[in-house]
Coordinates of N, CA and C in Angstrom, one line a residue:
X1 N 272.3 222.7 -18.3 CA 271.6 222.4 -17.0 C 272.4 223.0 -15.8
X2 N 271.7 223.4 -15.3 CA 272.1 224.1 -13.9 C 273.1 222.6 -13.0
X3 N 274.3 222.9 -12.3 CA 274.7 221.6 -11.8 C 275.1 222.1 -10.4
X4 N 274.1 221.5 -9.4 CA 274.2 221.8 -8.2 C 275.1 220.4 -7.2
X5 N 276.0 221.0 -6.7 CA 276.7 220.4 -5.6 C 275.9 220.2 -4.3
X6 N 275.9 218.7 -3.9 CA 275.4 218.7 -2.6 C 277.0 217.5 -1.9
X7 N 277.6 218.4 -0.8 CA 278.7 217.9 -0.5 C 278.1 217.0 1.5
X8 N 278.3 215.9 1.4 CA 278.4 215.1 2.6 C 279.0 215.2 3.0
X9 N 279.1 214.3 4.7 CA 280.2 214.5 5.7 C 279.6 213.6 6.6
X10 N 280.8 212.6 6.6 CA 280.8 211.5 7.0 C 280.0 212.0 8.8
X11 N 280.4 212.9 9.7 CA 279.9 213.1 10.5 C 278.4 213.6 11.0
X12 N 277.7 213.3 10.0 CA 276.0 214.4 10.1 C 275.5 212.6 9.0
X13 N 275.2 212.1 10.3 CA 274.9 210.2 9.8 C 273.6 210.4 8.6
X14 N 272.5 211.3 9.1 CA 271.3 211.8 8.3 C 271.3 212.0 7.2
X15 N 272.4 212.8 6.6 CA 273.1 213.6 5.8 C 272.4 213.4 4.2
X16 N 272.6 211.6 4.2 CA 272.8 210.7 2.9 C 271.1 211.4 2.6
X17 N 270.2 211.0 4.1 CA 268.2 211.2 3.8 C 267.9 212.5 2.9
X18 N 268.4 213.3 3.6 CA 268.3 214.7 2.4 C 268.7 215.3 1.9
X19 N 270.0 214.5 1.3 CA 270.7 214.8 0.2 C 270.0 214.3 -1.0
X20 N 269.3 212.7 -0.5 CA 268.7 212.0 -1.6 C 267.2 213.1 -2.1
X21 N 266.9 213.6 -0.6 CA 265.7 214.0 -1.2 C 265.7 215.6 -1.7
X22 N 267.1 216.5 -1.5 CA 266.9 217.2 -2.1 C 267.0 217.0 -3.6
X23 N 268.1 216.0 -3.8 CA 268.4 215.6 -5.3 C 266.9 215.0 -6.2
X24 N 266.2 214.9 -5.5 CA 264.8 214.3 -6.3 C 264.2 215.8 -7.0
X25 N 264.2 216.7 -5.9 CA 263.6 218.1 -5.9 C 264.8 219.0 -7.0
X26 N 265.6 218.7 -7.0 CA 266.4 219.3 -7.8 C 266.3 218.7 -9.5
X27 N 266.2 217.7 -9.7 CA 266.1 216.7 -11.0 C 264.9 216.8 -11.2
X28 N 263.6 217.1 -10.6 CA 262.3 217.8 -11.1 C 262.4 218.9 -11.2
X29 N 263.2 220.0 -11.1 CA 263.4 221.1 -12.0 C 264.3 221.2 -12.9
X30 N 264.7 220.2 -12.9 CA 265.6 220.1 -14.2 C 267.3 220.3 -14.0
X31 N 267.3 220.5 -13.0 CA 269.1 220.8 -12.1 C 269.9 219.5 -12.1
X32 N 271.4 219.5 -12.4 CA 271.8 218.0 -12.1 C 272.9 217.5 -10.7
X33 N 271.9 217.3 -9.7 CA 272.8 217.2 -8.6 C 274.3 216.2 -8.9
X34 N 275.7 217.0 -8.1 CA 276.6 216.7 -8.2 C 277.1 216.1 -7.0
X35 N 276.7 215.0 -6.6 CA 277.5 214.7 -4.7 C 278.7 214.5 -4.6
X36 N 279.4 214.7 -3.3 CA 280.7 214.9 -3.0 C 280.5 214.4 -1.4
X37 N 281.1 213.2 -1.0 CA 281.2 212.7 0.6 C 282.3 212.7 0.9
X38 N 283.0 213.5 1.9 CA 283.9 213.9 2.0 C 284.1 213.3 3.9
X39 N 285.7 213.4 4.4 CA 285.8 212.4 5.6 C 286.4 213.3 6.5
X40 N 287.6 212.9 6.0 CA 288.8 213.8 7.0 C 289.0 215.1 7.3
X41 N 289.3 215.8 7.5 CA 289.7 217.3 7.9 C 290.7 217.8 8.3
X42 N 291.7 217.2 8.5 CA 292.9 217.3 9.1 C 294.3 216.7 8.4
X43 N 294.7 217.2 9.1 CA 296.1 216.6 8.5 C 296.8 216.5 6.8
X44 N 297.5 215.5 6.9 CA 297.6 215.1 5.0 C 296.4 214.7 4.5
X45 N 295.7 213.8 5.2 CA 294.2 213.5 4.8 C 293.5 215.0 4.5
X46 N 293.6 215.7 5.1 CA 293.0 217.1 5.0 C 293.1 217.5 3.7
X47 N 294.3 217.8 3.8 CA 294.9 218.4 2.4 C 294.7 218.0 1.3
X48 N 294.1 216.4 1.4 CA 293.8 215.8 -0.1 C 292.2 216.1 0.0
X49 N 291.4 215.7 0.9 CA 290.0 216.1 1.0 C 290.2 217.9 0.5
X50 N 290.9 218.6 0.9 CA 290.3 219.9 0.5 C 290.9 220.0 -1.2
X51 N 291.9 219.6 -1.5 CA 292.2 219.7 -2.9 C 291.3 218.6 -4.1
X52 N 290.2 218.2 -3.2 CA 289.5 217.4 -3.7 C 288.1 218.5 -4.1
X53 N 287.5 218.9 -2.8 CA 286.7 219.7 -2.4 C 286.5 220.9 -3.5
X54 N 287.9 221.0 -3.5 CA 288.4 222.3 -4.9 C 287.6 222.5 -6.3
X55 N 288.2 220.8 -6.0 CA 288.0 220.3 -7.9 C 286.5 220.4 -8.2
X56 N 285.9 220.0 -7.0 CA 284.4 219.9 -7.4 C 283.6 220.9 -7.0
X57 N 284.1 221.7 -6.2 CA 283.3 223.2 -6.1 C 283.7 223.7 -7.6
X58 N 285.0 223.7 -8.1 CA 285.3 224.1 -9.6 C 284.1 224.1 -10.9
X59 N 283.5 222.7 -10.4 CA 282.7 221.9 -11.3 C 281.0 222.1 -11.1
X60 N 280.9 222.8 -10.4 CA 279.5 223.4 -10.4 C 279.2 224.7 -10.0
X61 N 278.0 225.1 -10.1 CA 277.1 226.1 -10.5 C 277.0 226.5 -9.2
X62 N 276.2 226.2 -8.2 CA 275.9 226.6 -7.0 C 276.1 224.6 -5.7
X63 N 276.3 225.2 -4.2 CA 276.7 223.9 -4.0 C 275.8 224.3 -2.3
X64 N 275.4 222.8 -2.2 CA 274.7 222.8 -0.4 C 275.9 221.8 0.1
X65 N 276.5 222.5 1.6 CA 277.3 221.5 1.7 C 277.1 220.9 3.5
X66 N 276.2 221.2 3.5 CA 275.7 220.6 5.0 C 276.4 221.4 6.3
X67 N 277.0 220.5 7.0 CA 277.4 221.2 8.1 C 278.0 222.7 7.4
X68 N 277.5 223.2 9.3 CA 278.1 224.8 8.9 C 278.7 225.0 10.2
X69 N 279.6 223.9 10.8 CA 279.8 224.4 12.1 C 281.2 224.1 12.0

């Protein structure tokens, strides 16, 4: 099965509404959404969120990860 990433951010409050409902639209075609909510950006926090970020981009197929700004 196809395993798509959909990565959150604690700053886009909406975020959680169409992640759920892409993930419906994805599991009716047979895809297995992978979520990832992610916080910080900065600093040592950064550094663990992005070597987190890593692991799970590693782990799927294709990935939506919201903000683009």
């Amino acid at each position: 099965s196809l395993r798509v990433g959909i990565r959150g951010d604690t700053y886009w409050q909406s975020w959680p509404i169409v992640a759920e409902e892409w993930s419906k639209l994805l599991r009716a075609e047979g895809a297995v959404p992978v979520f990832l909510q992610v916080s910080e950006h900065t600093g040592t926090e950064g550094q663990h969120t992005k070597d987190i970020v890593d692991a799970w981009a590693s782990s799927v197929d294709c990935a939506v990860v919201g903000l683009a700004n």
